[in-house]
PDB file of C-alpha atoms and ligand atoms in Angstrom:
ATOM      1  CA  UNK A   1     -15.762   3.884   4.686  1.00  0.00           C
ATOM      2  CA  UNK A   2     -12.549   2.570   3.427  1.00  0.00           C
ATOM      3  CA  UNK A   3     -10.206   0.853   5.663  1.00  0.00           C
ATOM      4  CA  UNK A   4      -6.934  -0.898   5.186  1.00  0.00           C
ATOM      5  CA  UNK A   5      -7.931  -3.759   7.648  1.00  0.00           C
ATOM      6  CA  UNK A   6     -11.357  -4.350   5.869  1.00  0.00           C
ATOM      7  CA  UNK A   7      -9.474  -4.372   2.659  1.00  0.00           C
ATOM      8  CA  UNK A   8      -7.391  -7.305   3.613  1.00  0.00           C
ATOM      9  CA  UNK A   9      -7.431  -8.537   7.109  1.00  0.00           C
ATOM     10  CA  UNK A  10     -10.899  -9.015   7.853  1.00  0.00           C
ATOM     11  CA  UNK A  11     -11.224 -11.031   4.764  1.00  0.00           C
ATOM     12  CA  UNK A  12      -8.390 -13.420   5.401  1.00  0.00           C
ATOM     13  CA  UNK A  13     -10.666 -16.277   6.279  1.00  0.00           C
ATOM     14  CA  UNK A  14     -10.345 -19.996   5.824  1.00  0.00           C
ATOM     15  CA  UNK A  15     -12.819 -22.605   6.437  1.00  0.00           C
ATOM     16  CA  UNK A  16     -15.035 -20.057   8.371  1.00  0.00           C
ATOM     17  CA  UNK A  17     -12.318 -18.975  10.745  1.00  0.00           C
ATOM     18  CA  UNK A  18      -9.914 -16.180  10.533  1.00  0.00           C
ATOM     19  CA  UNK A  19      -6.644 -17.578   9.254  1.00  0.00           C
ATOM     20  CA  UNK A  20      -4.339 -14.685   9.770  1.00  0.00           C
ATOM     21  CA  UNK A  21      -4.763 -12.230  12.650  1.00  0.00           C
ATOM     22  CA  UNK A  22      -1.825 -10.017  12.238  1.00  0.00           C
ATOM     23  CA  UNK A  23      -2.679  -6.702  10.382  1.00  0.00           C
ATOM     24  CA  UNK A  24      -1.770  -6.438   6.714  1.00  0.00           C
ATOM     25  CA  UNK A  25       0.003  -3.280   5.820  1.00  0.00           C
ATOM     26  CA  UNK A  26      -1.423  -1.272   3.052  1.00  0.00           C
ATOM     27  CA  UNK A  27       0.533  -1.842  -0.066  1.00  0.00           C
ATOM     28  CA  UNK A  28       0.287  -0.332  -3.530  1.00  0.00           C
ATOM     29  CA  UNK A  29      -3.176  -1.492  -4.483  1.00  0.00           C
ATOM     30  CA  UNK A  30      -4.498  -0.266  -1.059  1.00  0.00           C
ATOM     31  CA  UNK A  31      -2.938   3.089  -1.260  1.00  0.00           C
ATOM     32  CA  UNK A  32      -4.223   3.481  -4.905  1.00  0.00           C
ATOM     33  CA  UNK A  33      -7.591   2.695  -3.702  1.00  0.00           C
ATOM     34  CA  UNK A  34      -7.140   5.413  -1.062  1.00  0.00           C
ATOM     35  CA  UNK A  35      -6.017   7.724  -3.649  1.00  0.00           C
ATOM     36  CA  UNK A  36      -9.101   7.166  -5.719  1.00  0.00           C
ATOM     37  CA  UNK A  37     -11.240   7.599  -2.480  1.00  0.00           C
ATOM     38  CA  UNK A  38      -9.476  10.924  -1.744  1.00  0.00           C
ATOM     39  CA  UNK A  39      -9.967  12.163  -5.311  1.00  0.00           C
ATOM     40  CA  UNK A  40     -13.721  11.196  -5.403  1.00  0.00           C
ATOM     41  CA  UNK A  41     -14.465  12.801  -1.981  1.00  0.00           C
ATOM     42  CA  UNK A  42     -12.019  15.513  -1.069  1.00  0.00           C
ATOM     43  CA  UNK A  43     -10.736  17.483  -3.976  1.00  0.00           C
ATOM     44  CA  UNK A  44     -11.709  21.135  -4.587  1.00  0.00           C
ATOM     45  CA  UNK A  45     -13.259  21.994  -1.415  1.00  0.00           C
ATOM     46  CA  UNK A  46     -11.784  24.823   0.788  1.00  0.00           C
ATOM     47  CA  UNK A  47     -10.226  23.571   4.102  1.00  0.00           C
ATOM     48  CA  UNK A  48     -11.806  25.494   7.059  1.00  0.00           C
ATOM     49  CA  UNK A  49      -9.658  23.908   9.565  1.00  0.00           C
ATOM     50  CA  UNK A  50      -7.595  20.912  10.598  1.00  0.00           C
ATOM     51  CA  UNK A  51      -8.394  19.065  13.728  1.00  0.00           C
ATOM     52  CA  UNK A  52      -5.402  17.151  15.027  1.00  0.00           C
ATOM     53  CA  UNK A  53      -6.606  14.626  17.631  1.00  0.00           C
ATOM     54  CA  UNK A  54      -3.248  12.719  17.953  1.00  0.00           C
ATOM     55  CA  UNK A  55      -0.110  14.531  17.051  1.00  0.00           C
ATOM     56  CA  UNK A  56       2.005  11.332  17.233  1.00  0.00           C
ATOM     57  CA  UNK A  57       1.586  10.660  13.576  1.00  0.00           C
ATOM     58  CA  UNK A  58       2.676  14.053  12.541  1.00  0.00           C
ATOM     59  CA  UNK A  59       6.083  14.096  10.980  1.00  0.00           C
ATOM     60  CA  UNK A  60       8.413  17.208  11.121  1.00  0.00           C
ATOM     61  CA  UNK A  61       5.543  19.548  11.657  1.00  0.00           C
ATOM     62  CA  UNK A  62       3.456  20.535  14.765  1.00  0.00           C
ATOM     63  CA  UNK A  63      -0.370  20.400  14.939  1.00  0.00           C
ATOM     64  CA  UNK A  64      -0.526  24.324  14.957  1.00  0.00           C
ATOM     65  CA  UNK A  65       1.638  24.601  11.917  1.00  0.00           C
ATOM     66  CA  UNK A  66      -0.157  21.943   9.968  1.00  0.00           C
ATOM     67  CA  UNK A  67      -3.383  23.653  10.642  1.00  0.00           C
ATOM     68  CA  UNK A  68      -2.160  27.083   9.852  1.00  0.00           C
ATOM     69  CA  UNK A  69      -0.576  26.257   6.691  1.00  0.00           C
ATOM     70  CA  UNK A  70      -3.460  24.287   5.260  1.00  0.00           C
ATOM     71  CA  UNK A  71      -6.345  26.632   6.373  1.00  0.00           C
ATOM     72  CA  UNK A  72      -8.020  28.259   3.443  1.00  0.00           C
ATOM     73  CA  UNK A  73      -6.404  25.965   0.760  1.00  0.00           C
ATOM     74  CA  UNK A  74      -7.971  23.303  -1.542  1.00  0.00           C
ATOM     75  CA  UNK A  75      -6.727  19.849  -2.291  1.00  0.00           C
ATOM     76  CA  UNK A  76      -6.264  20.107  -6.057  1.00  0.00           C
ATOM     77  CA  UNK A  77      -4.781  16.846  -7.297  1.00  0.00           C
ATOM     78  CA  UNK A  78      -2.959  13.716  -5.872  1.00  0.00           C
ATOM     79  CA  UNK A  79      -0.314  11.360  -6.857  1.00  0.00           C
ATOM     80  CA  UNK A  80       0.898   8.098  -5.629  1.00  0.00           C
ATOM     81  CA  UNK A  81       4.328   6.635  -5.427  1.00  0.00           C
ATOM     82  CA  UNK A  82       4.760   3.153  -4.049  1.00  0.00           C
ATOM     83  CA  UNK A  83       3.044   3.259  -0.697  1.00  0.00           C
ATOM     84  CA  UNK A  84       3.024   6.971  -0.438  1.00  0.00           C
ATOM     85  CA  UNK A  85       0.158   9.438  -1.343  1.00  0.00           C
ATOM     86  CA  UNK A  86       0.899  13.041  -1.854  1.00  0.00           C
ATOM     87  CA  UNK A  87      -1.955  15.595  -2.225  1.00  0.00           C
ATOM     88  CA  UNK A  88      -1.359  19.017  -3.630  1.00  0.00           C
ATOM     89  CA  UNK A  89      -2.786  21.863  -1.521  1.00  0.00           C
ATOM     90  CA  UNK A  90      -3.089  24.864  -3.911  1.00  0.00           C
ATOM     91  CA  UNK A  91       0.017  25.238  -5.876  1.00  0.00           C
ATOM     92  CA  UNK A  92       3.001  25.204  -3.593  1.00  0.00           C
ATOM     93  CA  UNK A  93       2.333  22.691  -0.916  1.00  0.00           C
ATOM     94  CA  UNK A  94       1.848  18.994  -0.762  1.00  0.00           C
ATOM     95  CA  UNK A  95       0.287  16.908   2.049  1.00  0.00           C
ATOM     96  CA  UNK A  96       2.126  13.623   2.525  1.00  0.00           C
ATOM     97  CA  UNK A  97       0.298  10.566   3.753  1.00  0.00           C
ATOM     98  CA  UNK A  98       1.748   7.220   4.652  1.00  0.00           C
ATOM     99  CA  UNK A  99      -0.758   4.610   5.877  1.00  0.00           C
ATOM    100  CA  UNK A 100       1.659   2.583   8.090  1.00  0.00           C
ATOM    101  CA  UNK A 101       0.011  -0.544   9.308  1.00  0.00           C
ATOM    102  CA  UNK A 102      -3.623   0.335   9.929  1.00  0.00           C
ATOM    103  CA  UNK A 103      -4.054   3.656   8.250  1.00  0.00           C
ATOM    104  CA  UNK A 104      -7.240   4.561   6.280  1.00  0.00           C
ATOM    105  CA  UNK A 105      -9.600   7.389   5.064  1.00  0.00           C
ATOM    106  CA  UNK A 106     -13.071   8.245   5.741  1.00  0.00           C
ATOM    107  CA  UNK A 107     -15.258  11.141   4.576  1.00  0.00           C
ATOM    108  CA  UNK A 108     -18.317  12.050   6.291  1.00  0.00           C
ATOM    109  CA  UNK A 109     -20.617  14.767   7.101  1.00  0.00           C
ATOM    110  CA  UNK A 110     -21.629  14.677  10.956  1.00  0.00           C
ATOM    111  CA  UNK A 111     -19.164  14.746  13.810  1.00  0.00           C
ATOM    112  CA  UNK A 112     -20.843  11.759  15.263  1.00  0.00           C
ATOM    113  CA  UNK A 113     -19.910   9.580  12.300  1.00  0.00           C
ATOM    114  CA  UNK A 114     -16.127  10.320  13.053  1.00  0.00           C
ATOM    115  CA  UNK A 115     -14.244   7.028  13.210  1.00  0.00           C
ATOM    116  CA  UNK A 116     -12.960   5.769  16.627  1.00  0.00           C
ATOM    117  CA  UNK A 117      -9.385   6.207  15.766  1.00  0.00           C
ATOM    118  CA  UNK A 118      -9.549   9.384  13.851  1.00  0.00           C
ATOM    119  CA  UNK A 119      -6.015  11.030  14.345  1.00  0.00           C
ATOM    120  CA  UNK A 120      -6.415  13.991  12.003  1.00  0.00           C
ATOM    121  CA  UNK A 121      -9.533  15.564  10.529  1.00  0.00           C
ATOM    122  CA  UNK A 122      -9.592  17.901   7.535  1.00  0.00           C
ATOM    123  CA  UNK A 123     -12.791  20.103   7.949  1.00  0.00           C
ATOM    124  CA  UNK A 124     -14.046  21.531   4.902  1.00  0.00           C
ATOM    125  CA  UNK A 125     -15.958  24.781   4.762  1.00  0.00           C
ATOM    126  CA  UNK A 126     -19.057  22.880   3.382  1.00  0.00           C
ATOM    127  CA  UNK A 127     -18.814  20.999   6.919  1.00  0.00           C
ATOM    128  CA  UNK A 128     -17.860  17.657   5.424  1.00  0.00           C
ATOM    129  CA  UNK A 129     -14.897  16.067   7.035  1.00  0.00           C
ATOM    130  CA  UNK A 130     -11.991  13.737   5.795  1.00  0.00           C
ATOM    131  CA  UNK A 131     -10.632  11.585   8.636  1.00  0.00           C
ATOM    132  CA  UNK A 132      -7.249  10.057   8.632  1.00  0.00           C
ATOM    133  CA  UNK A 133      -7.747   6.968  10.979  1.00  0.00           C
ATOM    134  CA  UNK A 134      -5.032   4.870  12.283  1.00  0.00           C
ATOM    135  CA  UNK A 135      -5.586   2.480  15.271  1.00  0.00           C
ATOM    136  CA  UNK A 136      -1.961   1.572  15.579  1.00  0.00           C
ATOM    137  CA  UNK A 137      -0.365   4.786  14.716  1.00  0.00           C
ATOM    138  CA  UNK A 138       2.469   3.826  12.404  1.00  0.00           C
ATOM    139  CA  UNK A 139       0.891   6.112   9.725  1.00  0.00           C
ATOM    140  CA  UNK A 140       2.482   9.468   8.933  1.00  0.00           C
ATOM    141  CA  UNK A 141       1.181  12.837   7.829  1.00  0.00           C
ATOM    142  CA  UNK A 142       3.435  15.778   6.898  1.00  0.00           C
ATOM    143  CA  UNK A 143       3.782  18.765   4.523  1.00  0.00           C
ATOM    144  CA  UNK A 144       6.365  19.011   1.926  1.00  0.00           C
ATOM    145  CA  UNK A 145       7.146  21.508  -0.921  1.00  0.00           C
ATOM    146  CA  UNK A 146       8.644  19.052  -3.521  1.00  0.00           C
ATOM    147  CA  UNK A 147       7.612  15.558  -4.107  1.00  0.00           C
ATOM    148  CA  UNK A 148      10.496  14.658  -6.480  1.00  0.00           C
ATOM    149  CA  UNK A 149      13.015  15.825  -3.851  1.00  0.00           C
ATOM    150  CA  UNK A 150      11.180  13.875  -1.182  1.00  0.00           C
ATOM    151  CA  UNK A 151      11.423  10.734  -3.044  1.00  0.00           C
ATOM    152  CA  UNK A 152      15.082  11.240  -3.831  1.00  0.00           C
ATOM    153  CA  UNK A 153      15.703  11.916  -0.072  1.00  0.00           C
ATOM    154  CA  UNK A 154      14.049   8.769   0.892  1.00  0.00           C
ATOM    155  CA  UNK A 155      15.900   6.937  -1.850  1.00  0.00           C
ATOM    156  CA  UNK A 156      12.697   5.235  -3.070  1.00  0.00           C
ATOM    157  CA  UNK A 157      12.847   3.158  -6.258  1.00  0.00           C
ATOM    158  CA  UNK A 158      10.529   3.421  -9.178  1.00  0.00           C
ATOM    159  CA  UNK A 159       6.935   2.698  -8.505  1.00  0.00           C
ATOM    160  CA  UNK A 160       6.117  -0.996  -9.251  1.00  0.00           C
ATOM    161  CA  UNK A 161       3.602  -0.022 -11.967  1.00  0.00           C
ATOM    162  CA  UNK A 162       5.787   2.598 -13.442  1.00  0.00           C
ATOM    163  CA  UNK A 163       8.763   0.692 -13.978  1.00  0.00           C
ATOM    164  CA  UNK A 164       9.591  -0.867 -17.443  1.00  0.00           C
ATOM    165  CA  UNK A 165      10.926  -4.211 -18.360  1.00  0.00           C
ATOM    166  CA  UNK A 166      14.506  -3.136 -18.991  1.00  0.00           C
ATOM    167  CA  UNK A 167      14.733  -1.318 -15.559  1.00  0.00           C
ATOM    168  CA  UNK A 168      13.094  -4.386 -13.892  1.00  0.00           C
ATOM    169  CA  UNK A 169      15.697  -6.636 -15.557  1.00  0.00           C
ATOM    170  CA  UNK A 170      18.648  -4.230 -14.491  1.00  0.00           C
ATOM    171  CA  UNK A 171      17.524  -4.640 -10.918  1.00  0.00           C
ATOM    172  CA  UNK A 172      17.775  -8.293 -10.991  1.00  0.00           C
ATOM    173  CA  UNK A 173      21.147  -8.208 -12.912  1.00  0.00           C
ATOM    174  CA  UNK A 174      22.791  -5.820 -10.414  1.00  0.00           C
ATOM    175  CA  UNK A 175      21.614  -7.405  -7.184  1.00  0.00           C
ATOM    176  CA  UNK A 176      21.733 -10.617  -5.262  1.00  0.00           C
ATOM    177  CA  UNK A 177      19.683 -12.314  -2.644  1.00  0.00           C
ATOM    178  CA  UNK A 178      16.300 -13.968  -2.385  1.00  0.00           C
ATOM    179  CA  UNK A 179      13.705 -13.007  -4.919  1.00  0.00           C
ATOM    180  CA  UNK A 180      11.095 -12.052  -2.258  1.00  0.00           C
ATOM    181  CA  UNK A 181      13.639  -9.761  -0.477  1.00  0.00           C
ATOM    182  CA  UNK A 182      14.248  -7.917  -3.926  1.00  0.00           C
ATOM    183  CA  UNK A 183      10.538  -7.531  -4.413  1.00  0.00           C
ATOM    184  CA  UNK A 184      10.164  -6.050  -0.937  1.00  0.00           C
ATOM    185  CA  UNK A 185      13.103  -3.686  -1.226  1.00  0.00           C
ATOM    186  CA  UNK A 186      11.347  -0.278  -1.572  1.00  0.00           C
ATOM    187  CA  UNK A 187      14.672   1.244  -2.601  1.00  0.00           C
ATOM    188  CA  UNK A 188      14.633  -0.860  -5.677  1.00  0.00           C
ATOM    189  CA  UNK A 189      10.898  -1.126  -6.583  1.00  0.00           C
ATOM    190  CA  UNK A 190       8.403   0.856  -4.566  1.00  0.00           C
ATOM    191  CA  UNK A 191       4.965  -0.433  -3.580  1.00  0.00           C
ATOM    192  CA  UNK A 192       5.244  -4.183  -3.127  1.00  0.00           C
ATOM    193  CA  UNK A 193       4.670  -5.607   0.476  1.00  0.00           C
ATOM    194  CA  UNK A 194       4.471  -8.878   2.056  1.00  0.00           C
ATOM    195  CA  UNK A 195       0.929 -10.031   0.724  1.00  0.00           C
ATOM    196  CA  UNK A 196       1.480  -9.043  -2.809  1.00  0.00           C
ATOM    197  CA  UNK A 197       5.012 -10.282  -3.021  1.00  0.00           C
ATOM    198  CA  UNK A 198       3.841 -13.788  -1.982  1.00  0.00           C
ATOM    199  CA  UNK A 199       0.927 -13.556  -4.552  1.00  0.00           C
ATOM    200  CA  UNK A 200       3.231 -12.522  -7.257  1.00  0.00           C
ATOM    201  CA  UNK A 201       5.682 -15.449  -6.439  1.00  0.00           C
ATOM    202  CA  UNK A 202       2.841 -17.867  -6.222  1.00  0.00           C
ATOM    203  CA  UNK A 203       1.536 -17.002  -9.640  1.00  0.00           C
ATOM    204  CA  UNK A 204       5.115 -17.032 -11.084  1.00  0.00           C
ATOM    205  CA  UNK A 205       5.595 -20.533  -9.455  1.00  0.00           C
ATOM    206  CA  UNK A 206       8.773 -19.287  -7.657  1.00  0.00           C
ATOM    207  CA  UNK A 207       9.868 -20.291  -4.206  1.00  0.00           C
ATOM    208  CA  UNK A 208      10.321 -16.967  -2.260  1.00  0.00           C
ATOM    209  CA  UNK A 209      13.903 -17.963  -1.123  1.00  0.00           C
ATOM    210  CA  UNK A 210      15.081 -18.410  -4.780  1.00  0.00           C
ATOM    211  CA  UNK A 211      18.405 -16.791  -5.491  1.00  0.00           C
ATOM    212  CA  UNK A 212      17.905 -14.297  -8.194  1.00  0.00           C
ATOM    213  CA  UNK A 213      21.206 -15.093  -9.836  1.00  0.00           C
ATOM    214  CA  UNK A 214      19.639 -18.520 -10.510  1.00  0.00           C
ATOM    215  CA  UNK A 215      16.740 -16.954 -12.509  1.00  0.00           C
ATOM    216  CA  UNK A 216      16.851 -17.098 -16.327  1.00  0.00           C
ATOM    217  CA  UNK A 217      16.022 -13.927 -18.345  1.00  0.00           C
ATOM    218  CA  UNK A 218      12.717 -15.277 -19.426  1.00  0.00           C
ATOM    219  CA  UNK A 219      11.778 -15.894 -15.695  1.00  0.00           C
ATOM    220  CA  UNK A 220      12.664 -12.445 -14.893  1.00  0.00           C
ATOM    221  CA  UNK A 221      10.314 -11.207 -17.697  1.00  0.00           C
ATOM    222  CA  UNK A 222       7.569 -13.406 -16.464  1.00  0.00           C
ATOM    223  CA  UNK A 223       8.078 -12.072 -12.933  1.00  0.00           C
ATOM    224  CA  UNK A 224       7.653  -8.567 -14.436  1.00  0.00           C
ATOM    225  CA  UNK A 225       4.475  -9.341 -16.215  1.00  0.00           C
ATOM    226  CA  UNK A 226       3.037 -11.134 -13.181  1.00  0.00           C
ATOM    227  CA  UNK A 227       3.872  -8.204 -10.961  1.00  0.00           C
ATOM    228  CA  UNK A 228       1.828  -5.901 -13.179  1.00  0.00           C
ATOM    229  CA  UNK A 229      -0.900  -8.295 -13.520  1.00  0.00           C
ATOM    230  CA  UNK A 230      -1.379  -8.952  -9.851  1.00  0.00           C
ATOM    231  CA  UNK A 231      -1.081  -5.221  -8.797  1.00  0.00           C
ATOM    232  CA  UNK A 232      -3.528  -4.156 -11.408  1.00  0.00           C
ATOM    233  CA  UNK A 233      -6.076  -6.860 -10.626  1.00  0.00           C
ATOM    234  CA  UNK A 234      -5.841  -5.997  -6.935  1.00  0.00           C
ATOM    235  CA  UNK A 235      -6.516  -2.447  -7.751  1.00  0.00           C
ATOM    236  CA  UNK A 236      -9.574  -3.361  -9.833  1.00  0.00           C
ATOM    237  CA  UNK A 237     -10.838  -5.318  -6.869  1.00  0.00           C
ATOM    238  CA  UNK A 238     -10.436  -2.278  -4.717  1.00  0.00           C
ATOM    239  CA  UNK A 239      -7.861  -4.140  -2.676  1.00  0.00           C
ATOM    240  CA  UNK A 240     -10.665  -6.084  -1.245  1.00  0.00           C
ATOM    241  CA  UNK A 241      -9.758  -9.689  -0.864  1.00  0.00           C
ATOM    242  CA  UNK A 242     -13.457 -10.737  -1.251  1.00  0.00           C
ATOM    243  CA  UNK A 243     -13.428  -9.351  -4.784  1.00  0.00           C
ATOM    244  CA  UNK A 244     -10.069 -11.085  -5.842  1.00  0.00           C
ATOM    245  CA  UNK A 245      -9.905 -14.382  -7.625  1.00  0.00           C
ATOM    246  CA  UNK A 246     -10.313 -17.466  -5.501  1.00  0.00           C
ATOM    247  CA  UNK A 247      -7.343 -18.923  -7.334  1.00  0.00           C
ATOM    248  CA  UNK A 248      -5.111 -16.385  -5.615  1.00  0.00           C
ATOM    249  CA  UNK A 249      -3.028 -17.209  -2.470  1.00  0.00           C
ATOM    250  CA  UNK A 250      -4.494 -14.241  -0.591  1.00  0.00           C
ATOM    251  CA  UNK A 251      -7.728 -16.111   0.714  1.00  0.00           C
ATOM    252  CA  UNK A 252      -5.911 -19.146   1.803  1.00  0.00           C
ATOM    253  CA  UNK A 253      -2.632 -17.880   3.378  1.00  0.00           C
ATOM    254  CA  UNK A 254      -2.178 -18.492   7.073  1.00  0.00           C
ATOM    255  CA  UNK A 255      -2.108 -21.580   9.461  1.00  0.00           C
ATOM    256  CA  UNK A 256      -4.062 -24.430   8.080  1.00  0.00           C
ATOM    257  CA  UNK A 257      -4.418 -22.874   4.634  1.00  0.00           C
ATOM    258  CA  UNK A 258      -4.211 -25.104   1.622  1.00  0.00           C
ATOM    259  CA  UNK A 259      -2.765 -24.222  -1.877  1.00  0.00           C
ATOM    260  CA  UNK A 260      -5.667 -23.251  -4.216  1.00  0.00           C
ATOM    261  CA  UNK A 261      -3.582 -24.870  -7.086  1.00  0.00           C
ATOM    262  CA  UNK A 262      -2.913 -28.487  -5.778  1.00  0.00           C
ATOM    263  CA  UNK A 263      -4.674 -28.566  -2.338  1.00  0.00           C
ATOM    264  CA  UNK A 264      -1.453 -29.369  -0.288  1.00  0.00           C
ATOM    265  CA  UNK A 265      -0.869 -27.537   2.925  1.00  0.00           C
ATOM    266  CA  UNK A 266       0.814 -24.204   2.571  1.00  0.00           C
ATOM    267  CA  UNK A 267       4.122 -23.618   4.197  1.00  0.00           C
ATOM    268  CA  UNK A 268       5.636 -20.535   5.870  1.00  0.00           C
ATOM    269  CA  UNK A 269       9.132 -19.222   6.381  1.00  0.00           C
ATOM    270  CA  UNK A 270      10.834 -16.100   7.527  1.00  0.00           C
ATOM    271  CA  UNK A 271      12.464 -14.415   4.445  1.00  0.00           C
ATOM    272  CA  UNK A 272      13.848 -10.869   4.438  1.00  0.00           C
ATOM    273  CA  UNK A 273      12.291 -10.450   7.875  1.00  0.00           C
ATOM    274  CA  UNK A 274       8.742 -11.149   6.907  1.00  0.00           C
ATOM    275  CA  UNK A 275       6.558 -14.224   6.960  1.00  0.00           C
ATOM    276  CA  UNK A 276       6.300 -15.781   3.588  1.00  0.00           C
ATOM    277  CA  UNK A 277       3.457 -18.087   2.663  1.00  0.00           C
ATOM    278  CA  UNK A 278       3.906 -20.440  -0.259  1.00  0.00           C
ATOM    279  CA  UNK A 279       3.305 -23.974  -1.747  1.00  0.00           C
ATOM    280  CA  UNK A 280       6.445 -26.081  -1.566  1.00  0.00           C
ATOM    281  CA  UNK A 281       4.954 -28.283  -4.338  1.00  0.00           C
ATOM    282  CA  UNK A 282       3.896 -25.543  -6.823  1.00  0.00           C
ATOM    283  CA  UNK A 283       6.721 -23.100  -6.101  1.00  0.00           C
ATOM    284  CA  UNK A 284      10.005 -24.648  -6.872  1.00  0.00           C
ATOM    285  CA  UNK A 285      13.276 -23.546  -5.461  1.00  0.00           C
ATOM    286  CA  UNK A 286      15.773 -22.852  -8.265  1.00  0.00           C
ATOM    287  CA  UNK A 287      19.237 -23.523  -7.270  1.00  0.00           C
TER     288      UNK A 287
HETATM  289 ZN1  LIG B   1       0.300 -26.123  -4.626  1.00  0.00          ZN
END
């Protein structure tokens, strides 16, 4: 089983108690981990039927139509962009998955193994099943014909691991605002969410509210390198906080948490509508 909540939330512990009780939404490393799980478990098997148990998460398609259009097809390949996962079903159709706040995947054989919050089950002709589970139902499932067109329509920026340094620099040159708000803006850079934006800024030693116009070119280059490092390292750790370095902010964020660098109490602030955790001593605000 692979669950977004077990990836992050269940592991956000501090001094033996859970430091943070809100759900961590799946970000780029989580969705890349889901992609690899999907590829390893569910490609190249014929779909016998699709069991929609809660149509709430379906977008622009009915349960009957989803089942009818997928029946008899095989998932051939997948691609991720930001927090979105697309799976090609034969040649001309793509299944679109977004994991919302609590979405995850589980592949299993017997019906009794179905997860409690399974919303859609893809039942293969070999009788194995892939469940999309989603306790809080902010996830989305849909069918599309063209991934590029979909990304354009949603006006999503380049994937955070696909963007190059000159494109990254151009974003920081052309926009204003707090550095964390820029990192979170999916229309500029796709894939970074609240947890990893904080981690990236902690490692770059930047206060999350720093105005980007105050950043020197070499700081922007460092931010670019750190972004890649953190996201790749998190993917290597299968987005599991227990497998990530203890020097990261991740395991310490939340009330009562202390900076893994200097030991001082972590602070929080609302920036860009999200709660940022940071160390006011290690992360300086550039004015
Ligand atoms: Zn510190």
